[in-house]
Short mmCIF file of C-alpha atoms in Angstrom, two decimals:
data_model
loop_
_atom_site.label_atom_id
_atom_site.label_comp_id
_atom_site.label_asym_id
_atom_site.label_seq_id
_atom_site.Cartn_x
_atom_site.Cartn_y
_atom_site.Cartn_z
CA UNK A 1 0.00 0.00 0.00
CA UNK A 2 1.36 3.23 -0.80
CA UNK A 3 0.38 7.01 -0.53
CA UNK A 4 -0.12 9.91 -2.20
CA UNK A 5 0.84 13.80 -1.54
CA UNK A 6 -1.14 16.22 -3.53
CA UNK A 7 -1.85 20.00 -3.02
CA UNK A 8 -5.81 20.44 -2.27
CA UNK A 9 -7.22 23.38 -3.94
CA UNK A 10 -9.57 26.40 -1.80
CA UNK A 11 -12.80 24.31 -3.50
CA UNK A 12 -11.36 21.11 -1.93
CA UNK A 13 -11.60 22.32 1.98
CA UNK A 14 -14.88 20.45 2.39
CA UNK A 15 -12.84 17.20 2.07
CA UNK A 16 -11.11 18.17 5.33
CA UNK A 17 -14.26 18.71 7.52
CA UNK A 18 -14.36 14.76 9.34
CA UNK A 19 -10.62 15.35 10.38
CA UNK A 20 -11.42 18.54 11.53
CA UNK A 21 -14.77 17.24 13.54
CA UNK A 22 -12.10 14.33 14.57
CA UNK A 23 -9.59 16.81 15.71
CA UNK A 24 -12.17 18.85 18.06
CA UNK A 25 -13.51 15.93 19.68
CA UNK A 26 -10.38 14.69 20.28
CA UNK A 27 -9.47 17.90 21.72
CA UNK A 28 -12.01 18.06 23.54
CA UNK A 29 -11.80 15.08 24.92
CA UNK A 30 -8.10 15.32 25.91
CA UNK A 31 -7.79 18.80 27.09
CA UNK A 32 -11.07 18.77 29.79
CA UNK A 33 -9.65 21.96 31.62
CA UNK A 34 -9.88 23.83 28.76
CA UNK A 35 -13.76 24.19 29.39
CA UNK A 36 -12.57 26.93 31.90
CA UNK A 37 -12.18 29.48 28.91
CA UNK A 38 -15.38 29.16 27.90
CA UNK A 39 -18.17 26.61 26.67
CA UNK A 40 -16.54 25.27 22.94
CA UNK A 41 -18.16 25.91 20.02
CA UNK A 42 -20.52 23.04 18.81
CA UNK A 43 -18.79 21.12 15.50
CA UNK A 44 -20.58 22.76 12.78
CA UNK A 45 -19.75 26.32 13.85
CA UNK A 46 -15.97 25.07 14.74
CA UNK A 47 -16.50 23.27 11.14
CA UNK A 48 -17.12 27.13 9.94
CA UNK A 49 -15.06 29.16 11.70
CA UNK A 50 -11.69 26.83 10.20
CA UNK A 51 -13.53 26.33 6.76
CA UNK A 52 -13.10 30.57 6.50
CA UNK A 53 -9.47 30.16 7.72
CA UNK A 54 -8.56 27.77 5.18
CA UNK A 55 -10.01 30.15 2.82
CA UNK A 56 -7.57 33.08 3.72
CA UNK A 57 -4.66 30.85 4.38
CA UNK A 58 -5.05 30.02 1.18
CA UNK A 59 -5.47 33.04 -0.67
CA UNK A 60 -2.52 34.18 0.44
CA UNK A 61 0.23 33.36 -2.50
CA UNK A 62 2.15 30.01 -2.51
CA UNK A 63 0.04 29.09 0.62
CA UNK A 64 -0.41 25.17 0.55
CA UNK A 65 -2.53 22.57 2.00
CA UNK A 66 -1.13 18.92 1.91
CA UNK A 67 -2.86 16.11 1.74
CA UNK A 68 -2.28 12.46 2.35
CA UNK A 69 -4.25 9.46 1.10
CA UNK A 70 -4.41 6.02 0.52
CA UNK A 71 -2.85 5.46 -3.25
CA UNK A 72 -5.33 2.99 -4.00
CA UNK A 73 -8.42 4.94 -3.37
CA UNK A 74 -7.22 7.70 -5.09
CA UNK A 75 -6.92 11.82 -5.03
#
């Protein structure tokens, strides 16, 4: 089995919304003091708030976001 490294365009951020819902509950999960700042924001406005920071990450020039996946499933 081998992977693939390809460049995922602004249109392609969508694909990256499970990791990200993965990342914040595992966060979440693992960093319990952390509700002392504050109550977190539920997963589709977390989902949101990152989707528009992708956005202007990326449209700043040669900005990049790598992605990994399994060669056999494809891009």
């Amino acid at each position: 089995m081998g992977y693939v490294i390809a460049d995922l365009s602004a249109a392609g951020i969508d694909r990256l919304e499970a990791l990200w819902r993965e990342l914040l509950e595992h966060h979440l999960a693992a960093a319990p003091h952390l509700a002392a700042l504050g109550t977190a924001r539920d997963p589709a406005d977390s989902w949101r708030v990152r989707r528009a920071q992708y956005r202007q990450w990326l449209a700043v020039p040669r900005a990049a976001v790598l992605v990994a996946s399994d060669a056999e499933i494809g891009r």
